[in-house]
PDB file of C-alpha atoms in Angstrom:
ATOM      1  CA  THR L   1      68.882  45.699  15.265  1.00 60.00           C
ATOM      2  CA  PRO L   2      65.966  44.912  12.950  1.00 60.00           C
ATOM      3  CA  ARG L   3      67.171  43.464   9.680  1.00 63.00           C
ATOM      4  CA  LEU L   4      65.687  41.719   6.709  1.00 62.00           C
ATOM      5  CA  ILE L   5      68.708  39.596   5.794  1.00 64.00           C
ATOM      6  CA  ASP L   6      70.729  37.547   8.306  1.00 64.00           C
ATOM      7  CA  GLU L   7      74.144  38.672   7.067  1.00 69.00           C
ATOM      8  CA  GLN L   8      75.965  37.224  10.092  1.00 69.00           C
ATOM      9  CA  PHE L   9      74.260  33.807   9.674  1.00 64.00           C
ATOM     10  CA  GLN L  10      73.075  33.647  13.286  1.00 63.00           C
ATOM     11  CA  GLY L  11      70.013  31.601  12.393  1.00 59.00           C
ATOM     12  CA  ILE L  12      67.648  34.225  13.791  1.00 56.00           C
ATOM     13  CA  LEU L  13      65.748  34.894  10.577  1.00 52.00           C
ATOM     14  CA  PRO L  14      64.558  32.295   8.084  1.00 54.00           C
ATOM     15  CA  PRO L  15      66.170  32.646   4.665  1.00 55.00           C
ATOM     16  CA  ILE L  16      64.253  35.074   2.458  1.00 56.00           C
ATOM     17  CA  LYS L  17      64.562  34.812  -1.288  1.00 57.00           C
ATOM     18  CA  ASP L  18      64.566  37.786  -3.629  1.00 55.00           C
ATOM     19  CA  VAL L  19      65.061  40.446  -0.949  1.00 54.00           C
ATOM     20  CA  SER L  20      67.075  43.483  -1.943  1.00 58.00           C
ATOM     21  CA  ALA L  21      69.917  44.406   0.437  1.00 54.00           C
ATOM     22  CA  ASP L  22      69.013  48.107   0.177  1.00 59.00           C
ATOM     23  CA  LEU L  23      65.473  47.533   1.550  1.00 62.00           C
ATOM     24  CA  SER L  24      64.960  49.313   4.880  1.00 65.00           C
ATOM     25  CA  PRO L  25      64.607  47.189   8.031  1.00 65.00           C
ATOM     26  CA  LEU L  26      62.238  49.841   9.384  1.00 71.00           C
ATOM     27  CA  THR L  27      59.408  48.052   7.567  1.00 69.00           C
ATOM     28  CA  LEU L  28      59.685  45.357  10.242  1.00 69.00           C
ATOM     29  CA  LEU L  29      59.156  47.985  12.948  1.00 75.00           C
ATOM     30  CA  THR L  30      56.191  49.481  11.086  1.00 76.00           C
ATOM     31  CA  GLU L  31      54.470  46.118  10.729  1.00 76.00           C
ATOM     32  CA  GLY L  32      55.147  45.305  14.385  1.00 77.00           C
ATOM     33  CA  ALA L  33      53.667  48.629  15.468  1.00 78.00           C
ATOM     34  CA  GLN L  34      50.537  47.947  13.397  1.00 80.00           C
ATOM     35  CA  LEU L  35      50.108  44.542  15.040  1.00 80.00           C
ATOM     36  CA  ILE L  36      50.360  46.124  18.485  1.00 81.00           C
ATOM     37  CA  ARG L  37      47.894  48.837  17.467  1.00 83.00           C
ATOM     38  CA  TYR L  38      45.322  46.209  16.361  1.00 85.00           C
ATOM     39  CA  LEU L  39      45.164  44.982  19.973  1.00 85.00           C
ATOM     40  CA  PHE L  40      43.623  48.310  21.010  1.00 87.00           C
ATOM     41  CA  PHE L  41      41.907  49.695  17.925  1.00 87.00           C
ATOM     42  CA  GLN L  42      40.695  48.521  14.516  1.00 89.00           C
ATOM     43  CA  GLN L  43      38.887  50.226  11.668  1.00 87.00           C
ATOM     44  CA  LYS L  44      36.813  48.495   9.018  1.00 88.00           C
ATOM     45  CA  GLY L  45      35.094  51.031   6.798  1.00 84.00           C
ATOM     46  CA  GLU L  46      32.911  53.255   8.987  1.00 85.00           C
ATOM     47  CA  THR L  47      33.057  50.808  11.909  1.00 87.00           C
ATOM     48  CA  LEU L  48      35.581  51.547  14.674  1.00 87.00           C
ATOM     49  CA  PHE L  49      36.400  48.771  17.152  1.00 90.00           C
ATOM     50  CA  PHE L  50      37.732  49.946  20.533  1.00 91.00           C
ATOM     51  CA  LEU L  51      39.741  47.433  22.624  1.00 89.00           C
ATOM     52  CA  PRO L  52      38.912  44.458  20.373  1.00 88.00           C
ATOM     53  CA  HIS L  53      41.769  42.199  21.581  1.00 86.00           C
ATOM     54  CA  LEU L  54      42.903  43.573  24.929  1.00 85.00           C
ATOM     55  CA  PRO L  55      45.661  41.365  26.382  1.00 85.00           C
ATOM     56  CA  PRO L  56      45.017  40.165  29.962  1.00 84.00           C
ATOM     57  CA  ASP L  57      48.243  41.741  31.229  1.00 87.00           C
ATOM     58  CA  LEU L  58      47.116  45.217  30.110  1.00 87.00           C
ATOM     59  CA  HIS L  59      44.068  45.467  32.368  1.00 90.00           C
ATOM     60  CA  ALA L  60      44.467  49.274  32.627  1.00 92.00           C
ATOM     61  CA  GLY L  61      45.972  51.952  30.410  1.00 92.00           C
ATOM     62  CA  ARG L  62      45.609  54.911  28.069  1.00 93.00           C
ATOM     63  CA  LEU L  63      46.049  55.405  24.361  1.00 89.00           C
ATOM     64  CA  LEU L  64      46.500  59.016  23.243  1.00 91.00           C
ATOM     65  CA  ASN L  65      46.372  60.866  19.908  1.00 90.00           C
ATOM     66  CA  VAL L  66      45.379  57.993  17.636  1.00 87.00           C
ATOM     67  CA  HIS L  67      44.744  59.120  14.037  1.00 86.00           C
ATOM     68  CA  PRO L  68      42.783  56.517  12.036  1.00 81.00           C
ATOM     69  CA  GLN L  69      43.165  57.497   8.371  1.00 77.00           C
ATOM     70  CA  ASN L  70      43.192  61.224   9.256  1.00 79.00           C
ATOM     71  CA  LEU L  71      39.408  61.210   9.797  1.00 84.00           C
ATOM     72  CA  LEU L  72      39.524  61.897  13.521  1.00 89.00           C
ATOM     73  CA  THR L  73      41.760  61.856  16.568  1.00 91.00           C
ATOM     74  CA  PHE L  74      40.845  60.051  19.756  1.00 92.00           C
ATOM     75  CA  ASP L  75      42.108  59.347  23.258  1.00 94.00           C
ATOM     76  CA  MET L  76      40.879  56.406  25.294  1.00 94.00           C
ATOM     77  CA  GLU L  77      41.356  55.156  28.804  1.00 95.00           C
ATOM     78  CA  TRP L  78      40.456  51.789  30.293  1.00 93.00           C
ATOM     79  CA  SER L  79      40.659  50.083  33.669  1.00 93.00           C
ATOM     80  CA  LYS L  80      39.607  46.669  34.982  1.00 91.00           C
ATOM     81  CA  LYS L  81      39.649  45.518  31.321  1.00 89.00           C
ATOM     82  CA  LYS L  82      36.747  47.870  30.534  1.00 92.00           C
ATOM     83  CA  LEU L  83      36.635  51.128  28.585  1.00 93.00           C
ATOM     84  CA  ARG L  84      36.236  54.154  30.884  1.00 94.00           C
ATOM     85  CA  ARG L  85      36.657  57.268  28.721  1.00 95.00           C
ATOM     86  CA  LEU L  86      36.797  58.061  25.041  1.00 94.00           C
ATOM     87  CA  ILE L  87      37.409  61.538  23.618  1.00 95.00           C
ATOM     88  CA  ILE L  88      36.809  61.918  19.878  1.00 93.00           C
ATOM     89  CA  ARG L  89      38.008  64.968  17.913  1.00 94.00           C
ATOM     90  CA  PRO L  90      36.830  64.767  14.272  1.00 92.00           C
ATOM     91  CA  VAL L  91      38.973  66.311  11.533  1.00 91.00           C
ATOM     92  CA  GLN L  92      36.066  66.253   9.106  1.00 90.00           C
ATOM     93  CA  SER L  93      32.323  65.653   9.305  1.00 91.00           C
ATOM     94  CA  ILE L  94      31.647  61.919   9.112  1.00 89.00           C
ATOM     95  CA  SER L  95      29.404  59.228  10.525  1.00 91.00           C
ATOM     96  CA  ILE L  96      30.979  56.312  12.407  1.00 89.00           C
ATOM     97  CA  ASP L  97      29.666  53.119  13.960  1.00 91.00           C
ATOM     98  CA  PRO L  98      31.569  52.564  17.236  1.00 91.00           C
ATOM     99  CA  LYS L  99      31.889  48.997  18.541  1.00 92.00           C
ATOM    100  CA  PHE L 100      32.902  48.350  22.128  1.00 91.00           C
ATOM    101  CA  GLN L 101      33.432  45.283  24.284  1.00 89.00           C
ATOM    102  CA  LYS L 102      30.539  42.810  24.404  1.00 90.00           C
ATOM    103  CA  SER L 103      29.748  43.573  28.047  1.00 89.00           C
ATOM    104  CA  ILE L 104      29.032  47.261  27.307  1.00 92.00           C
ATOM    105  CA  LYS L 105      25.383  48.056  26.533  1.00 93.00           C
ATOM    106  CA  SER L 106      25.211  51.869  26.934  1.00 93.00           C
ATOM    107  CA  TYR L 107      27.337  54.979  27.414  1.00 94.00           C
ATOM    108  CA  ARG L 108      27.000  58.701  28.082  1.00 94.00           C
ATOM    109  CA  LEU L 109      27.700  61.123  25.219  1.00 94.00           C
ATOM    110  CA  ARG L 110      28.608  64.755  25.931  1.00 94.00           C
ATOM    111  CA  THR L 111      29.765  67.672  23.784  1.00 93.00           C
ATOM    112  CA  THR L 112      31.336  69.581  26.698  1.00 92.00           C
ATOM    113  CA  PRO L 113      33.557  68.150  29.441  1.00 90.00           C
ATOM    114  CA  LYS L 114      31.175  69.202  32.230  1.00 90.00           C
ATOM    115  CA  GLY L 115      27.805  68.894  30.478  1.00 89.00           C
ATOM    116  CA  ARG L 116      25.041  66.462  31.446  1.00 92.00           C
ATOM    117  CA  GLY L 117      25.025  64.661  28.140  1.00 91.00           C
ATOM    118  CA  GLU L 118      22.698  61.886  27.074  1.00 93.00           C
ATOM    119  CA  THR L 119      22.718  58.123  27.499  1.00 93.00           C
ATOM    120  CA  ARG L 120      22.970  56.178  24.252  1.00 92.00           C
ATOM    121  CA  ALA L 121      22.555  52.509  23.512  1.00 92.00           C
ATOM    122  CA  ILE L 122      25.212  50.534  21.718  1.00 90.00           C
ATOM    123  CA  GLY L 123      24.612  50.144  17.989  1.00 87.00           C
ATOM    124  CA  THR L 124      23.623  53.749  17.362  1.00 88.00           C
ATOM    125  CA  PRO L 125      25.871  55.458  14.769  1.00 90.00           C
ATOM    126  CA  LEU L 126      27.640  58.670  15.792  1.00 90.00           C
ATOM    127  CA  ASP L 127      27.426  61.695  13.516  1.00 91.00           C
ATOM    128  CA  LEU L 128      30.643  63.659  13.957  1.00 91.00           C
ATOM    129  CA  GLU L 129      30.925  67.311  12.979  1.00 92.00           C
ATOM    130  CA  LYS L 130      34.249  68.925  12.277  1.00 92.00           C
ATOM    131  CA  GLY L 131      35.540  70.870  15.284  1.00 90.00           C
ATOM    132  CA  ILE L 132      33.052  69.457  17.835  1.00 93.00           C
ATOM    133  CA  THR L 133      34.727  67.231  20.422  1.00 94.00           C
ATOM    134  CA  LEU L 134      32.698  64.317  21.804  1.00 94.00           C
ATOM    135  CA  TYR L 135      33.213  62.900  25.291  1.00 95.00           C
ATOM    136  CA  LEU L 136      32.051  59.330  25.886  1.00 94.00           C
ATOM    137  CA  ASP L 137      32.073  57.849  29.387  1.00 93.00           C
ATOM    138  CA  HIS L 138      29.917  55.881  31.873  1.00 93.00           C
ATOM    139  CA  PHE L 139      30.195  52.709  29.821  1.00 93.00           C
ATOM    140  CA  GLU L 140      27.743  50.339  31.515  1.00 92.00           C
ATOM    141  CA  LYS L 141      26.582  46.760  31.237  1.00 86.00           C
TER     142      LYS L 141
END
């Protein structure tokens, strides 16, 4: 069970001074979840980093319904340690600067799941409009 104070003196936690006994141990779970989240996604201002610190053991996977600061919602999928798909659903109209892995130089941007879309180079900001879903795929070197 997560706890802030080692009341059974098992030596698991280092002694913490000035910690109230009524403080919730769920803060430990929240901080742990944030650390795990930073492996897959980070936000610094208008810049969004996708898969910045992907662990080697997680060479493939999906992350669904991520809500960075209630600005947008996105789903992403990766395989062979490389981003494959990214679906962005903006909650409000904003401009973002997406950053991907260093090996990625371009991607395809579509506004419909079956449309042709356009190829965009990395470093170009994305203007998101509320209610218009963007589909990013074909991430290439």
